[in-house]
Coordinates of C-alpha atoms and ligand atoms in Angstrom, one line a residue:
M1 CA 3.6 -33.8 169.7
I2 CA 2.7 -34.6 166.2
K3 CA 5.7 -35.6 163.9
V4 CA 5.8 -33.5 160.7
G5 CA 8.1 -33.9 157.5
I6 CA 8.3 -31.2 154.8
A7 CA 9.6 -32.5 151.4
G8 CA 10.8 -29.7 149.3
A9 CA 11.4 -27.5 152.3
S10 CA 13.9 -25.5 150.5
G11 CA 11.4 -24.0 148.1
Y12 CA 8.9 -21.0 148.4
T13 CA 6.0 -23.2 149.8
G14 CA 8.0 -25.3 152.0
L15 CA 9.7 -22.3 153.5
E16 CA 6.3 -20.9 154.2
L17 CA 5.4 -24.3 155.8
L18 CA 8.4 -24.0 158.0
R19 CA 7.6 -20.4 158.9
L20 CA 3.9 -21.4 160.0
L21 CA 4.7 -24.8 161.5
I22 CA 7.9 -23.7 163.7
K23 CA 5.3 -21.6 165.7
H24 CA 2.5 -24.5 166.0
P25 CA 2.2 -25.5 169.5
D26 CA 1.3 -29.2 168.7
V27 CA 4.0 -29.9 166.1
E28 CA 7.4 -31.1 166.0
I29 CA 9.2 -30.8 162.6
T30 CA 11.3 -34.1 162.2
A31 CA 12.6 -34.0 158.7
V32 CA 12.9 -31.5 155.9
T33 CA 14.1 -32.4 152.4
S34 CA 16.3 -30.7 149.6
E35 CA 18.4 -32.3 147.0
K36 CA 20.5 -29.5 146.4
H37 CA 21.1 -28.7 150.2
Q38 CA 21.2 -32.3 151.8
G39 CA 23.5 -32.3 154.5
Q40 CA 23.3 -28.6 155.3
K41 CA 21.8 -27.0 158.1
L42 CA 18.2 -25.1 157.5
A43 CA 19.6 -22.2 159.4
D44 CA 22.7 -21.9 157.4
V45 CA 21.0 -21.9 154.1
F46 CA 18.0 -19.8 155.2
P47 CA 19.3 -17.4 158.0
S48 CA 15.6 -16.4 158.9
F49 CA 15.5 -19.8 160.6
G50 CA 18.5 -18.7 162.9
G51 CA 18.0 -19.5 166.5
F52 CA 14.5 -21.2 165.7
S53 CA 15.8 -24.9 164.4
D54 CA 18.6 -27.2 164.3
L55 CA 17.2 -29.3 161.5
Q56 CA 19.5 -30.6 158.6
F57 CA 18.2 -31.1 155.1
V58 CA 18.0 -34.6 154.0
S59 CA 17.5 -36.3 150.6
L60 CA 13.8 -37.5 149.8
S61 CA 13.2 -41.0 150.1
P62 CA 10.3 -43.5 151.1
A63 CA 11.6 -44.0 154.6
I64 CA 10.8 -40.3 155.5
A65 CA 7.0 -41.4 155.8
D66 CA 8.1 -43.8 158.6
T67 CA 9.3 -40.8 160.8
C68 CA 6.4 -38.6 160.6
D69 CA 2.6 -38.5 161.2
I70 CA 2.1 -35.9 158.6
L71 CA 4.2 -35.5 155.4
F72 CA 3.8 -32.2 153.5
L73 CA 4.9 -32.6 149.8
A74 CA 6.0 -29.2 148.6
L75 CA 7.3 -30.6 145.4
P76 CA 7.0 -29.7 141.7
H77 CA 4.2 -31.5 140.2
T78 CA 4.9 -35.3 139.2
T79 CA 8.1 -35.3 141.3
A80 CA 6.4 -37.4 144.0
M81 CA 3.4 -38.7 142.3
N82 CA 4.4 -42.5 142.1
Q83 CA 6.0 -42.2 145.7
V84 CA 2.7 -41.2 147.2
P85 CA 1.3 -44.9 147.6
A86 CA 4.5 -45.9 149.5
F87 CA 4.2 -43.0 151.7
L88 CA 0.6 -44.0 152.5
T89 CA 1.3 -47.7 153.5
G90 CA 2.1 -47.1 157.2
N91 CA 0.4 -44.5 159.4
C92 CA 1.6 -41.6 157.8
R93 CA -1.1 -39.1 156.3
V94 CA 0.1 -36.9 153.3
I95 CA -0.9 -33.2 152.3
D96 CA 0.2 -32.6 148.6
L97 CA 0.6 -29.2 147.8
S98 CA 1.4 -30.0 143.9
A99 CA -1.4 -30.5 141.4
D100 CA -0.8 -34.5 141.3
Y101 CA -3.9 -35.5 143.2
R102 CA -6.3 -32.6 142.6
L103 CA -8.2 -33.5 139.5
K104 CA -10.5 -36.5 140.2
S105 CA -10.4 -37.6 136.7
A106 CA -6.8 -39.3 135.5
E107 CA -7.9 -38.6 131.9
I108 CA -8.4 -34.8 132.7
F109 CA -5.2 -34.9 134.5
E110 CA -3.3 -36.4 131.5
E111 CA -4.8 -34.1 129.3
W112 CA -3.6 -30.8 130.8
Y113 CA -0.4 -32.1 132.3
S114 CA 0.6 -34.3 129.5
V115 CA 1.8 -37.1 131.5
P116 CA 0.3 -40.6 132.5
H117 CA -1.5 -40.8 135.9
E118 CA -0.6 -44.3 137.0
Q119 CA -1.7 -43.9 140.6
K120 CA -5.4 -44.5 140.2
E121 CA -6.1 -46.0 143.6
A122 CA -4.4 -43.3 145.5
L123 CA -6.1 -40.7 143.3
S124 CA -9.6 -42.3 144.3
Q125 CA -8.5 -41.8 147.9
A126 CA -7.6 -38.2 147.6
V127 CA -9.6 -35.5 149.2
Y128 CA -9.4 -32.0 147.7
G129 CA -8.3 -29.8 150.3
L130 CA -10.5 -26.8 150.3
P131 CA -11.7 -26.8 153.9
E132 CA -14.6 -24.3 152.9
M133 CA -16.2 -27.0 150.5
H134 CA -14.9 -30.5 151.9
R135 CA -14.1 -30.1 155.5
D136 CA -15.9 -33.1 156.5
N137 CA -13.9 -35.4 154.0
I138 CA -10.8 -33.8 155.0
R139 CA -11.0 -34.8 158.8
S140 CA -10.6 -38.4 157.9
A141 CA -8.5 -38.2 154.6
K142 CA -5.1 -40.2 154.5
L143 CA -4.1 -37.9 151.4
V144 CA -5.2 -34.5 150.8
A145 CA -4.6 -32.6 147.5
N146 CA -4.1 -29.2 148.4
P147 CA -5.7 -26.9 146.0
G148 CA -3.8 -24.6 143.7
C149 CA -3.7 -20.8 144.4
Y150 CA -5.9 -19.6 141.6
P151 CA -8.4 -22.3 142.2
T152 CA -8.7 -21.2 145.8
S153 CA -9.3 -17.5 145.1
V154 CA -11.8 -18.2 142.2
T155 CA -13.7 -20.9 143.7
L156 CA -14.2 -19.2 147.1
A157 CA -15.6 -16.1 145.4
V158 CA -17.7 -17.9 142.9
A159 CA -19.0 -20.8 145.2
P160 CA -21.9 -18.7 147.2
L161 CA -23.6 -18.0 143.8
V162 CA -23.7 -21.4 142.2
K163 CA -26.9 -22.7 143.7
T164 CA -28.7 -19.2 143.8
G165 CA -30.1 -19.3 140.2
W166 CA -29.3 -15.5 140.1
V167 CA -26.4 -15.7 137.6
D168 CA -25.8 -17.4 134.3
L169 CA -22.8 -19.9 135.3
D170 CA -21.9 -20.4 131.7
T171 CA -20.6 -16.8 131.5
I172 CA -18.0 -17.0 134.3
I173 CA -14.7 -15.0 133.3
A174 CA -11.9 -14.7 135.9
D175 CA -9.1 -12.5 135.4
C176 CA -6.4 -13.0 137.9
K177 CA -3.2 -11.6 138.8
S178 CA -0.2 -13.3 140.6
G179 CA 3.0 -12.3 142.4
V180 CA 6.2 -13.8 141.1
S181 CA 6.6 -16.2 144.2
G182 CA 3.7 -18.3 142.4
A183 CA 6.1 -19.4 139.9
G184 CA 8.4 -21.0 142.7
R185 CA 12.1 -20.5 143.6
K186 CA 13.5 -22.4 140.6
L187 CA 15.3 -20.2 138.0
A188 CA 13.4 -19.4 134.9
T189 CA 13.8 -16.3 132.5
H190 CA 10.3 -14.8 132.8
T191 CA 10.7 -14.5 136.7
Q192 CA 14.1 -12.8 136.5
F193 CA 14.1 -9.2 137.9
A194 CA 14.8 -7.4 134.6
E195 CA 12.1 -9.4 132.9
C196 CA 9.2 -9.1 135.2
N197 CA 9.9 -5.9 137.1
E198 CA 7.8 -2.9 136.0
A199 CA 5.9 -5.1 133.7
V200 CA 2.5 -6.9 133.6
S201 CA 2.2 -9.8 131.4
A202 CA -0.7 -12.3 130.5
Y203 CA 0.4 -16.0 130.1
G204 CA -1.4 -19.4 129.8
L205 CA -4.7 -17.9 128.2
A206 CA -7.3 -20.4 127.4
T207 CA -4.5 -23.2 128.4
H208 CA -3.7 -22.7 132.0
R209 CA -3.7 -26.0 134.0
H210 CA -5.6 -24.5 137.0
T211 CA -8.6 -24.3 134.7
P212 CA -9.9 -28.0 135.2
E213 CA -9.4 -27.5 138.6
I214 CA -11.7 -24.5 138.9
E215 CA -14.3 -26.0 136.6
Q216 CA -14.2 -29.5 138.5
E217 CA -15.2 -27.8 141.9
I218 CA -17.7 -25.4 140.4
S219 CA -19.2 -28.1 138.5
A220 CA -19.3 -30.5 141.4
L221 CA -21.5 -27.6 143.2
A222 CA -23.5 -27.0 140.3
G223 CA -24.3 -30.6 139.4
R224 CA -23.3 -30.1 135.8
D225 CA -20.4 -29.3 133.7
I226 CA -19.5 -25.7 134.0
R227 CA -16.7 -24.1 131.8
V228 CA -14.9 -20.8 132.8
T229 CA -12.7 -18.5 131.1
F230 CA -9.4 -18.0 133.1
S231 CA -6.9 -15.3 132.2
P232 CA -3.8 -15.3 134.5
H233 CA -1.3 -12.4 134.7
L234 CA 2.1 -12.2 136.3
M235 CA 2.6 -8.9 138.5
P236 CA 5.8 -7.2 139.5
M237 CA 5.4 -8.1 143.3
T238 CA 6.8 -10.9 145.3
R239 CA 3.6 -12.5 147.0
G240 CA -0.1 -12.0 146.4
M241 CA -3.1 -12.8 144.1
L242 CA -5.9 -11.1 143.1
S243 CA -8.9 -12.3 141.1
T244 CA -11.6 -10.2 139.3
I245 CA -14.5 -12.2 138.2
Y246 CA -17.3 -11.4 136.0
I247 CA -20.6 -13.3 135.8
N248 CA -23.8 -12.2 133.9
L249 CA -26.9 -11.8 135.9
K250 CA -30.2 -13.5 135.1
K251 CA -32.3 -11.1 137.1
D252 CA -32.0 -7.7 138.8
L253 CA -30.3 -7.8 142.1
E254 CA -29.5 -5.4 144.9
L255 CA -26.0 -5.2 146.2
E256 CA -27.3 -5.3 149.6
A257 CA -28.9 -8.8 149.3
L258 CA -25.8 -10.0 147.4
G259 CA -23.8 -8.9 150.6
K260 CA -26.6 -10.5 153.1
H261 CA -26.1 -13.8 151.1
Y262 CA -22.3 -13.8 151.0
R263 CA -22.3 -12.9 154.7
E264 CA -24.4 -15.8 155.5
Y265 CA -22.7 -18.4 153.3
Y266 CA -19.5 -17.8 154.9
K267 CA -20.5 -17.0 158.6
N268 CA -18.8 -20.0 160.2
E269 CA -15.6 -19.8 158.0
P270 CA -12.7 -18.3 160.0
F271 CA -10.6 -17.3 156.8
V272 CA -12.9 -15.7 154.6
R273 CA -13.9 -12.2 154.8
I274 CA -16.8 -10.7 153.0
L275 CA -15.7 -6.8 152.5
N276 CA -18.0 -4.0 153.6
L277 CA -20.0 -3.1 150.4
G278 CA -18.0 -0.5 148.3
T279 CA -14.6 -2.0 149.5
F280 CA -12.7 -4.2 147.2
A281 CA -10.1 -6.9 147.7
N282 CA -6.3 -5.8 148.1
T283 CA -3.4 -8.1 148.2
H284 CA -1.9 -5.7 150.7
H285 CA -4.6 -6.7 153.3
V286 CA -4.0 -10.4 153.1
A287 CA -0.2 -10.5 152.7
A288 CA 1.4 -13.4 154.9
S289 CA -2.2 -14.3 156.4
N290 CA -4.4 -17.1 155.6
F291 CA -7.3 -14.9 154.6
C292 CA -9.5 -14.7 151.6
D293 CA -10.9 -11.2 151.2
I294 CA -14.0 -11.1 148.8
G295 CA -15.4 -7.7 147.5
L296 CA -18.9 -7.6 145.7
Q297 CA -20.1 -5.2 143.1
I298 CA -23.2 -5.2 140.9
D299 CA -22.8 -3.5 137.4
S300 CA -26.4 -3.0 136.9
R301 CA -25.8 -1.1 133.5
N302 CA -24.5 -4.3 132.3
R303 CA -26.3 -6.8 134.4
R304 CA -23.3 -8.4 135.9
I305 CA -21.7 -9.1 139.1
I306 CA -18.1 -8.3 139.8
L307 CA -16.3 -10.2 142.2
T308 CA -12.7 -9.3 143.6
S309 CA -11.0 -12.2 145.8
A310 CA -7.5 -11.4 147.3
I311 CA -5.2 -14.1 148.9
D312 CA -1.6 -14.7 149.7
N313 CA -0.6 -17.4 147.2
L314 CA 1.9 -18.8 149.6
V315 CA -0.4 -19.0 152.5
K316 CA -4.2 -19.5 151.7
G317 CA -3.0 -20.2 148.3
A318 CA -0.6 -23.1 149.4
A319 CA 1.3 -23.4 152.8
G320 CA -1.4 -21.8 155.0
Q321 CA -4.3 -23.7 153.7
A322 CA -2.1 -26.9 153.8
V323 CA -1.6 -26.2 157.8
Q324 CA -5.4 -25.6 158.0
N325 CA -6.0 -28.8 156.3
M326 CA -3.5 -30.5 158.7
N327 CA -5.4 -28.9 161.7
I328 CA -8.7 -30.3 160.6
M329 CA -7.3 -33.8 159.9
L330 CA -6.0 -33.8 163.4
G331 CA -8.9 -32.5 165.2
L332 CA -7.2 -29.4 166.4
D333 CA -8.6 -25.9 166.4
E334 CA -8.5 -25.1 162.6
K335 CA -6.8 -21.7 163.2
T336 CA -3.9 -22.7 165.3
A337 CA -0.6 -21.2 163.9
L338 CA -2.6 -19.3 161.4
D339 CA -4.6 -16.8 163.5
S340 CA -2.9 -13.7 162.3
P341 CA -3.9 -10.5 160.7
G342 CA -0.7 -10.7 158.2
I343 CA 1.4 -8.0 157.6
F344 CA 0.6 -4.3 156.3
P345 CA 2.0 -2.5 154.3
Ligands
NAP1 N1 4.3 -20.9 144.7 C1 3.2 -20.8 144.8 O1 2.7 -20.0 145.1 C2 2.3 -22.2 145.0 C3 0.9 -22.2 145.3 C4 0.2 -23.3 145.2 C5 0.7 -24.6 145.0 N2 2.1 -24.7 144.5 C6 2.6 -26.0 144.4 O2 3.7 -26.2 145.3 C7 4.6 -26.9 144.8 C8 5.8 -26.4 145.3 O3 6.0 -25.3 144.7 P1 6.9 -24.0 145.1 O4 6.6 -23.0 144.6 O5 7.3 -24.1 146.5 O6 8.3 -24.6 144.3 P2 9.8 -24.4 144.4 O7 9.9 -23.0 145.1 O8 10.7 -24.5 143.1 O9 10.4 -25.5 145.2 C9 10.3 -26.7 145.0 C10 11.0 -27.7 146.0 O10 11.1 -29.0 145.3 C11 12.5 -29.7 145.6 N3 12.6 -30.4 144.2 C12 12.8 -30.0 143.1 N4 12.9 -31.1 142.4 C13 13.0 -32.2 142.9 C14 12.9 -33.5 142.9 N5 13.4 -34.0 141.7 N6 13.5 -34.2 143.9 C15 13.1 -33.8 145.2 N7 13.0 -32.5 145.4 C16 12.9 -31.7 144.5 C17 13.3 -28.4 145.6 O11 14.4 -28.7 146.4 P3 15.9 -28.3 145.8 O12 16.1 -27.5 144.7 O13 16.5 -27.5 147.0 O14 16.6 -29.8 145.8 C18 12.6 -27.3 146.5 O15 12.4 -27.7 147.7 C19 4.4 -27.0 143.3 O16 3.8 -28.3 142.8 C20 3.6 -25.9 142.8 O17 2.7 -26.1 141.8 C21 2.8 -23.6 144.7

């Protein structure tokens, strides 16, 4: 059995890792951390795990890496950034769900996160964990930087267009909506029921930290610097993320040709579904699943492609993708513990 630790197991993505890994046939969860709940039993704090686990929360320490083969870090960004090199000294491999190792450039990280990045060596080892783009590097990675939720939904939708020459890559606009669990479990005024229920609000316009991550991946595919306009919104729902993306066409294009190209591009990807033409992505259809659903449309009057991309922010946008990465790293069937249609309604 593969021994697995989850740092930050009392948070939303940590709990989602637990939900998925507890049913994984090749995994034994050996450690779960929470500072607030250390010493308490997981099932006492979170009764949904009653009957499934006798685990007890411990405090995060470097010693945790000695007890596991894979350590998931489901912690706020910068919390464990400086501990990662210590976690990597032995045989343990790390999958970090935070943003600490996602950006290849320490300077760009410092510009957007306003903290110094002092772990340049670990940063240079980190592999960006979007399997559809970096599967071969993920296999042998010691440190995987699990992508952000918005970058997952936007990058998967845009990637097939990048090398076609059909679109003007300098016109990408991503209008994205997230459920409230995207902000994590910590208390904050804007995520209190009375403030976010029955309200839709834009936030982080032109400044959101996922912008350079989306740009990094699309630029790498394009072979030149690409800028995107990224506009996130908070929606009154618990989980789910929908991105509607607009890109100007450089030539006339039939919707059937676009559909054929997308289906061919993702034909071997178990977790990307290209929707039937005329059907658009819906967060209900991916809830609690690891799927990314992509819908296609051409607005021929305005010579624009309109893409819709739906994921569950906690699954393909975080914990599910992290488990997918773990399966790849261990040479297991990539779909293990993830092969589920989710829940509807
Ligand atoms: N939520 C999403 O949809 C999503 C999607 C993609 C990526 N992410 C990223 O995943 C990471 C976790 O997000 P989340 O939404 O799960 O956050 P969360 O619900 O706020 O959970 C944070 C976890 O970190 C622990 N923690 C907080 N401060 C700590 C500290 N100083 N030392 C040790 N442990 C600490 C908390 O434990 P206690 O408070 O119990 O001590 C809790 O278990 C973040 O970096 C986030 O950006 C989140």
